Short mmCIF file of C-alpha atoms and ligand atoms in Angstrom, two decimals:
data_model
loop_
_atom_site.label_atom_id
_atom_site.label_comp_id
_atom_site.label_asym_id
_atom_site.label_seq_id
_atom_site.Cartn_x
_atom_site.Cartn_y
_atom_site.Cartn_z
CA ARG M 1 46.27 -12.29 -138.03
CA GLN M 2 47.65 -11.62 -141.36
CA GLU M 3 46.48 -7.92 -140.92
CA GLN M 4 48.15 -7.94 -137.46
CA PHE M 5 51.53 -8.93 -139.04
CA ARG M 6 51.30 -6.43 -141.59
CA ALA M 7 50.79 -3.58 -138.89
CA LEU M 8 54.13 -4.81 -137.55
CA ARG M 9 56.02 -4.19 -140.81
CA ALA M 10 57.12 -0.53 -139.84
CA ILE M 11 58.03 -1.47 -136.26
CA GLU M 12 61.76 -2.05 -135.46
CA PRO M 13 62.61 -5.71 -134.31
CA VAL M 14 63.55 -4.99 -130.86
CA THR M 15 63.08 -7.32 -128.04
CA LYS M 16 61.52 -6.69 -124.76
CA ASP M 17 64.93 -6.09 -123.08
CA GLY M 18 66.21 -3.82 -125.91
CA GLN M 19 68.10 -6.24 -128.26
CA ARG M 20 68.05 -5.25 -131.94
CA ILE M 21 67.46 -8.30 -134.13
CA SER M 22 68.09 -8.41 -137.83
CA LEU M 23 65.24 -9.90 -139.64
CA MET M 24 66.20 -10.92 -143.34
CA MET M 25 64.26 -13.13 -145.96
CA ASN M 26 65.45 -15.83 -148.22
CA ALA M 27 64.87 -15.52 -151.90
CA GLY M 28 65.85 -16.68 -155.28
CA LEU M 29 63.82 -15.36 -158.11
CA LEU M 30 62.65 -11.92 -159.08
CA VAL M 31 58.90 -12.78 -158.04
CA ASP M 32 60.31 -13.00 -154.46
CA LEU M 33 61.55 -9.28 -154.44
CA PRO M 34 58.23 -7.55 -153.90
CA GLN M 35 58.14 -9.65 -150.55
CA LEU M 36 60.90 -7.43 -149.23
CA SER M 37 58.52 -4.41 -148.57
CA GLU M 38 55.59 -6.54 -148.06
CA SER M 39 57.11 -8.46 -145.17
CA GLY M 40 59.18 -5.56 -143.81
CA ALA M 41 62.42 -7.73 -144.07
CA GLU M 42 65.61 -5.64 -143.49
CA GLY M 43 67.20 -7.41 -146.58
CA ILE M 44 67.88 -10.76 -148.41
CA GLY M 45 69.94 -12.97 -146.05
CA LEU M 46 70.12 -15.94 -148.62
CA PHE M 47 69.59 -15.58 -152.40
CA ARG M 48 69.77 -18.81 -153.80
CA THR M 49 71.35 -18.11 -157.21
CA GLU M 50 70.95 -21.66 -158.48
CA LEU M 51 67.20 -21.16 -158.96
CA GLN M 52 67.82 -19.26 -162.15
CA PHE M 53 69.70 -22.26 -163.48
CA MET M 54 66.99 -24.76 -162.23
CA ILE M 55 64.22 -23.06 -164.07
CA ALA M 56 66.04 -22.44 -167.18
CA SER M 57 66.13 -25.05 -170.01
CA THR M 58 69.72 -24.32 -170.89
CA MET M 59 72.54 -22.71 -168.88
CA PRO M 60 72.09 -18.96 -168.40
CA LYS M 61 74.62 -16.99 -170.30
CA ALA M 62 77.05 -14.63 -168.84
CA ASP M 63 75.14 -11.57 -169.72
CA GLU M 64 71.86 -13.28 -168.65
CA GLN M 65 73.19 -13.85 -165.35
CA GLU M 66 74.50 -10.20 -165.10
CA GLN M 67 71.19 -8.84 -166.12
CA PHE M 68 69.23 -11.03 -163.62
CA TYR M 69 71.58 -9.80 -160.74
CA ARG M 70 71.19 -6.26 -161.90
CA ASN M 71 67.43 -6.51 -161.53
CA VAL M 72 67.51 -8.26 -158.17
CA ILE M 73 69.89 -5.40 -156.94
CA LYS M 74 67.73 -2.75 -158.49
CA GLN M 75 64.46 -4.13 -157.07
CA ALA M 76 66.12 -4.57 -153.71
CA ALA M 77 66.43 -0.76 -153.71
CA GLY M 78 69.18 -0.23 -151.51
CA ARG M 79 68.49 -3.20 -149.02
CA VAL M 80 71.35 -5.59 -148.71
CA VAL M 81 71.12 -8.96 -150.77
CA THR M 82 73.35 -11.75 -149.82
CA PHE M 83 73.95 -13.90 -152.95
CA ARG M 84 75.12 -17.39 -152.60
CA THR M 85 77.28 -18.74 -155.24
CA LEU M 86 75.83 -21.79 -157.23
CA ASP M 87 74.57 -24.61 -155.02
CA ILE M 88 74.14 -27.27 -157.66
CA GLY M 89 73.87 -30.83 -156.88
CA GLY M 90 72.42 -32.82 -153.88
CA ASP M 91 68.82 -31.94 -153.70
CA LYS M 92 69.19 -29.27 -156.15
CA VAL M 93 68.93 -30.61 -159.52
CA VAL M 94 69.82 -28.66 -162.79
CA PRO M 95 68.55 -30.98 -165.74
CA TYR M 96 71.00 -29.85 -168.26
CA PHE M 97 73.86 -30.07 -166.02
CA ARG M 98 74.39 -33.70 -165.57
CA GLY M 99 77.12 -34.94 -163.48
CA HIS M 100 77.81 -38.57 -162.84
CA GLU M 101 75.26 -40.88 -161.14
CA GLU M 102 76.03 -40.72 -157.50
CA GLU M 103 75.06 -43.07 -154.83
CA ASN M 104 75.05 -40.29 -152.18
CA PRO M 105 74.51 -37.11 -153.91
CA ALA M 106 74.27 -34.98 -150.78
CA LEU M 107 77.67 -36.06 -150.05
CA GLY M 108 78.78 -35.79 -153.57
CA TRP M 109 79.91 -33.43 -156.16
CA ARG M 110 77.96 -30.37 -155.38
CA ALA M 111 78.02 -26.72 -154.57
CA ILE M 112 81.42 -25.32 -153.97
CA ARG M 113 83.21 -28.53 -154.86
CA LEU M 114 81.63 -28.67 -158.39
CA SER M 115 82.25 -24.86 -158.66
CA LEU M 116 85.99 -25.19 -158.01
CA ASP M 117 86.17 -28.26 -160.37
CA ARG M 118 84.44 -26.07 -163.15
CA PRO M 119 86.31 -22.71 -162.45
CA GLY M 120 84.89 -21.24 -165.70
CA LEU M 121 81.37 -21.59 -164.27
CA LEU M 122 82.38 -20.01 -161.15
CA ARG M 123 84.21 -17.28 -162.69
CA THR M 124 81.55 -16.40 -165.07
CA GLN M 125 79.14 -16.01 -162.01
CA LEU M 126 81.50 -14.03 -159.93
CA ARG M 127 82.12 -11.70 -163.00
CA ALA M 128 78.28 -11.34 -163.53
CA LEU M 129 77.99 -10.55 -159.76
CA LEU M 130 80.84 -8.05 -159.79
CA LYS M 131 79.47 -6.12 -162.81
CA ALA M 132 76.02 -6.14 -161.60
CA SER M 133 77.22 -4.55 -158.28
CA ALA M 134 79.26 -1.74 -159.82
CA ASP M 135 79.03 1.28 -157.36
CA THR M 136 77.11 -0.72 -154.91
CA GLU M 137 77.93 -3.10 -152.10
CA LEU M 138 78.30 -6.87 -153.10
CA LYS M 139 77.70 -9.35 -150.45
CA LEU M 140 78.71 -12.89 -151.52
CA MET M 141 78.90 -16.29 -149.73
CA VAL M 142 79.96 -19.70 -150.79
CA PRO M 143 77.80 -23.02 -149.96
CA MET M 144 78.97 -26.18 -148.50
CA VAL M 145 82.38 -25.28 -147.44
CA THR M 146 84.32 -28.25 -145.78
CA GLU M 147 87.80 -26.89 -145.46
CA VAL M 148 88.74 -23.28 -145.14
CA SER M 149 91.34 -23.67 -147.88
CA GLU M 150 88.36 -23.82 -150.24
CA LEU M 151 87.56 -20.30 -149.34
CA ARG M 152 90.99 -19.20 -150.28
CA MET M 153 90.73 -20.66 -153.74
CA VAL M 154 87.47 -18.81 -154.24
CA ARG M 155 88.96 -15.64 -153.02
CA GLU M 156 91.93 -15.98 -155.51
CA LEU M 157 89.32 -16.56 -158.36
CA LEU M 158 87.27 -13.58 -157.10
CA GLN M 159 90.60 -11.28 -157.04
CA LYS M 160 91.43 -12.45 -160.63
CA GLU M 161 87.97 -11.20 -161.74
CA VAL M 162 88.31 -8.04 -159.95
CA GLN M 163 91.72 -7.36 -161.63
CA HIS M 164 90.27 -8.38 -165.00
CA LEU M 165 87.45 -5.83 -164.71
CA SER M 166 89.47 -2.96 -163.36
CA ARG M 167 91.95 -3.62 -166.06
CA PHE M 168 89.24 -3.10 -168.63
CA GLY M 169 88.00 -0.08 -166.95
CA HIS M 170 84.64 -1.63 -165.44
CA GLY M 171 83.18 -0.20 -162.38
CA LEU M 172 83.58 -2.23 -159.21
CA PRO M 173 81.57 -2.72 -156.23
CA ARG M 174 82.00 0.00 -153.52
CA LYS M 175 82.30 -2.66 -150.88
CA LEU M 176 82.94 -6.48 -151.06
CA GLN M 177 81.90 -8.75 -148.11
CA PHE M 178 82.92 -12.33 -148.52
CA GLY M 179 81.34 -15.00 -146.47
CA ALA M 180 80.96 -18.69 -145.87
CA MET M 181 77.89 -20.83 -145.27
CA LEU M 182 78.52 -23.12 -142.21
CA GLU M 183 76.61 -26.34 -143.21
CA VAL M 184 79.28 -29.25 -142.97
CA PRO M 185 80.30 -30.37 -139.45
CA ALA M 186 83.98 -30.39 -140.22
CA LEU M 187 83.98 -26.60 -139.99
CA LEU M 188 82.94 -26.87 -136.27
CA TRP M 189 86.70 -27.96 -135.71
CA GLN M 190 87.96 -25.06 -137.75
CA LEU M 191 86.00 -22.26 -136.29
CA ASP M 192 88.68 -19.74 -135.41
CA GLU M 193 90.18 -20.29 -138.87
CA LEU M 194 86.93 -19.93 -140.56
CA MET M 195 85.93 -16.81 -138.76
CA GLU M 196 89.25 -15.19 -139.66
CA ALA M 197 89.06 -16.11 -143.22
CA VAL M 198 85.59 -14.39 -143.98
CA ASP M 199 83.79 -11.17 -143.40
CA PHE M 200 80.54 -12.95 -142.25
CA VAL M 201 79.27 -16.59 -141.53
CA SER M 202 75.80 -17.82 -142.22
CA VAL M 203 74.71 -21.14 -140.73
CA GLY M 204 72.64 -23.40 -143.26
CA SER M 205 70.80 -25.33 -140.68
CA ASN M 206 68.89 -27.54 -143.22
CA ASP M 207 72.30 -29.04 -144.21
CA LEU M 208 74.16 -28.83 -140.95
CA PHE M 209 71.19 -30.80 -139.24
CA GLN M 210 71.11 -33.36 -141.89
CA PHE M 211 74.90 -33.89 -141.83
CA SER M 212 75.23 -33.63 -137.93
CA MET M 213 72.37 -36.09 -137.18
CA ALA M 214 72.89 -38.26 -140.22
CA VAL M 215 69.18 -37.85 -141.50
CA ASP M 216 68.50 -37.15 -145.08
CA ARG M 217 66.61 -33.93 -145.13
CA GLY M 218 64.47 -35.19 -148.12
CA ASN M 219 63.49 -38.61 -146.45
CA ALA M 220 60.26 -38.17 -144.61
CA ARG M 221 60.86 -41.42 -142.94
CA VAL M 222 63.72 -40.13 -140.85
CA SER M 223 63.89 -36.31 -141.44
CA ASP M 224 61.63 -35.66 -138.30
CA ARG M 225 63.18 -38.30 -136.16
CA PHE M 226 65.40 -35.93 -134.10
CA ASP M 227 64.55 -32.47 -132.88
CA PRO M 228 66.62 -29.68 -134.36
CA LEU M 229 65.75 -28.04 -130.87
CA GLY M 230 67.16 -30.99 -129.10
CA LYS M 231 70.19 -30.42 -127.07
CA PRO M 232 72.84 -31.90 -129.42
CA PHE M 233 71.97 -29.52 -132.28
CA LEU M 234 71.44 -26.31 -130.03
CA ARG M 235 74.73 -26.90 -128.50
CA ILE M 236 76.45 -27.05 -131.97
CA LEU M 237 74.50 -23.82 -132.68
CA ARG M 238 75.72 -22.25 -129.55
CA ASP M 239 79.30 -23.13 -130.14
CA ILE M 240 79.16 -21.59 -133.60
CA VAL M 241 77.79 -18.25 -132.04
CA ARG M 242 80.63 -18.31 -129.40
CA GLY M 243 83.10 -18.90 -132.19
CA ALA M 244 81.76 -15.87 -134.17
CA ASP M 245 81.69 -13.67 -131.04
CA ARG M 246 85.20 -14.54 -130.04
CA ASN M 247 86.42 -13.43 -133.42
CA LYS M 248 84.00 -10.66 -133.75
CA THR M 249 82.57 -12.11 -137.11
CA PRO M 250 79.01 -11.36 -137.82
CA VAL M 251 76.82 -14.56 -137.88
CA THR M 252 73.47 -15.34 -139.06
CA LEU M 253 71.26 -18.37 -139.70
CA CYS M 254 69.40 -18.87 -142.95
CA GLY M 255 67.80 -22.50 -142.76
CA GLU M 256 64.11 -23.25 -141.98
CA LEU M 257 64.75 -23.30 -138.31
CA ALA M 258 64.73 -19.46 -138.37
CA GLY M 259 61.21 -19.26 -139.65
CA LYS M 260 59.14 -20.94 -136.89
CA PRO M 261 58.58 -18.60 -133.90
CA LEU M 262 59.59 -21.20 -131.20
CA SER M 263 62.86 -22.17 -133.03
CA ALA M 264 63.52 -18.58 -133.71
CA MET M 265 63.20 -17.88 -129.94
CA ALA M 266 65.69 -20.63 -129.34
CA LEU M 267 68.13 -19.18 -131.74
CA LEU M 268 67.92 -15.74 -130.02
CA GLY M 269 68.31 -17.39 -126.82
CA ILE M 270 71.70 -18.98 -127.84
CA GLY M 271 72.86 -15.59 -129.04
CA PHE M 272 71.93 -15.26 -132.72
CA ARG M 273 71.13 -11.58 -133.53
CA ALA M 274 70.47 -11.96 -137.07
CA ILE M 275 68.30 -14.65 -138.91
CA SER M 276 66.92 -15.12 -142.40
CA MET M 277 63.67 -16.89 -143.19
CA SER M 278 60.88 -17.28 -145.82
CA PRO M 279 59.09 -13.70 -145.96
CA ALA M 280 55.80 -15.26 -144.68
CA SER M 281 57.60 -15.90 -141.24
CA ILE M 282 58.94 -12.41 -140.81
CA GLY M 283 55.52 -11.14 -139.16
CA PRO M 284 55.08 -14.07 -136.78
CA VAL M 285 58.80 -14.08 -135.82
CA LYS M 286 58.81 -10.22 -135.22
CA ALA M 287 55.53 -10.65 -133.08
CA MET M 288 57.40 -13.16 -130.91
CA LEU M 289 60.59 -11.08 -130.42
CA LEU M 290 58.84 -7.86 -129.49
CA GLY M 291 57.69 -9.60 -126.32
CA LEU M 292 60.86 -11.58 -125.60
CA ASP M 293 63.19 -11.12 -122.76
CA VAL M 294 66.18 -12.66 -124.47
CA GLU M 295 68.50 -12.34 -121.50
CA ALA M 296 66.15 -14.17 -119.29
CA LEU M 297 65.55 -16.97 -121.86
CA ALA M 298 69.45 -17.11 -122.39
CA LYS M 299 69.86 -17.97 -118.72
CA VAL M 300 67.46 -20.58 -118.81
CA MET M 301 68.65 -22.19 -121.81
CA ASP M 302 72.20 -22.19 -120.80
CA GLU M 303 71.41 -23.95 -117.57
CA VAL M 304 69.64 -26.71 -119.33
CA LEU M 305 72.32 -27.05 -122.06
CA ASP M 306 75.11 -27.25 -119.47
CA ASP M 307 73.29 -29.61 -117.16
CA HIS M 308 74.32 -33.09 -118.27
CA ARG M 309 72.06 -34.84 -115.94
CA SER M 310 68.76 -33.14 -116.85
CA THR M 311 66.36 -35.32 -118.82
CA VAL M 312 63.90 -32.50 -119.51
CA THR M 313 63.63 -31.81 -123.51
CA MET M 314 64.72 -28.33 -124.63
CA ARG M 315 61.24 -28.18 -126.44
CA GLU M 316 59.51 -28.48 -123.03
CA VAL M 317 61.70 -25.87 -121.65
CA LEU M 318 61.08 -23.42 -124.52
CA ALA M 319 57.50 -24.11 -124.57
CA ARG M 320 57.21 -23.43 -120.87
CA PHE M 321 59.25 -20.31 -121.05
CA ALA M 322 57.00 -18.99 -124.08
CA GLU M 323 53.82 -19.71 -122.00
CA SER M 324 54.91 -17.94 -118.69
CA HIS M 325 56.45 -14.84 -120.38
C1 PEP E 1 70.57 -24.72 -145.59
O1 PEP E 1 71.13 -25.75 -145.93
O2 PEP E 1 70.15 -24.67 -144.50
C2 PEP E 1 70.23 -23.72 -146.66
C3 PEP E 1 69.82 -22.57 -145.97
O3 PEP E 1 70.49 -23.79 -147.84
P1 PEP E 1 69.75 -24.78 -148.77
O4 PEP E 1 68.32 -24.99 -147.96
O5 PEP E 1 69.41 -24.06 -150.01
O6 PEP E 1 70.63 -26.02 -148.94
MG1 MG E 2 72.29 -25.76 -147.70
#
């Protein structure tokens, strides 16, 4: 099967009914980069920048960060890289960066909250990313956004760094795309403001599922209790796609859900046209979509999702569809 998937590398990811799907991969270290051409991914949909911090024994210095991003961009060889700003805290522990003991770290001082409270840290990272992307395109996104106002604050810092660099004659990115991760349910009631405030949105389904269903993603006792392919979560995801489409904002999903063929099929069925996953999943997901009639699936899924009386599970519906097509 491995061989079969390799043979698919050069084949365009287009569904049976002609929908072009963007298949991207997740990464976080230089060792991941060769997987880009190995897997045939179109680009990197999620680059977890905190990994450089997590494997270091001291805080990476500004020039170390810049050099690292330069190497990533160079090895990506023209393919798009979506850098996520530091997502420290919660399940992502950086040993030398100790905050306070927290009773609920997942709900605590983490990600963009921490970055906004330590603007020096964020500005250093933004500057390193801008410098490393001189004369290329920089695609950047912010984790764990809760209120759209947080994005404005990051944009202001970003603008300051751009001005600073241009004042000192540094090269700047040819194009800058600014996005948000959607992984906190509060954003579901700010969809239109959110879509307007960014160039793109990426759904972090691992955290969005954890927060929507109130199940700790790291607690095996409850993490499998509810199905991410159940109706509540699929309706949430469908609302996000509708909000993005309504505002013509590109939307992608980069959580684990994207990497399982049946789940990926469901994501396409509710309207996603771009997903990002671990490189090993690209082949199996591509094999699935080449034979998929996504319009037919969308119809079946919408019917079940809109029927409040139906007791059939979405997983049954999806499995049946996969079998009969
Ligand atoms: C997510 O939450 O789905 C996500 C992609 O980010 P991480 O797994 O790094 O929290
Ligand atoms: Mg997350």
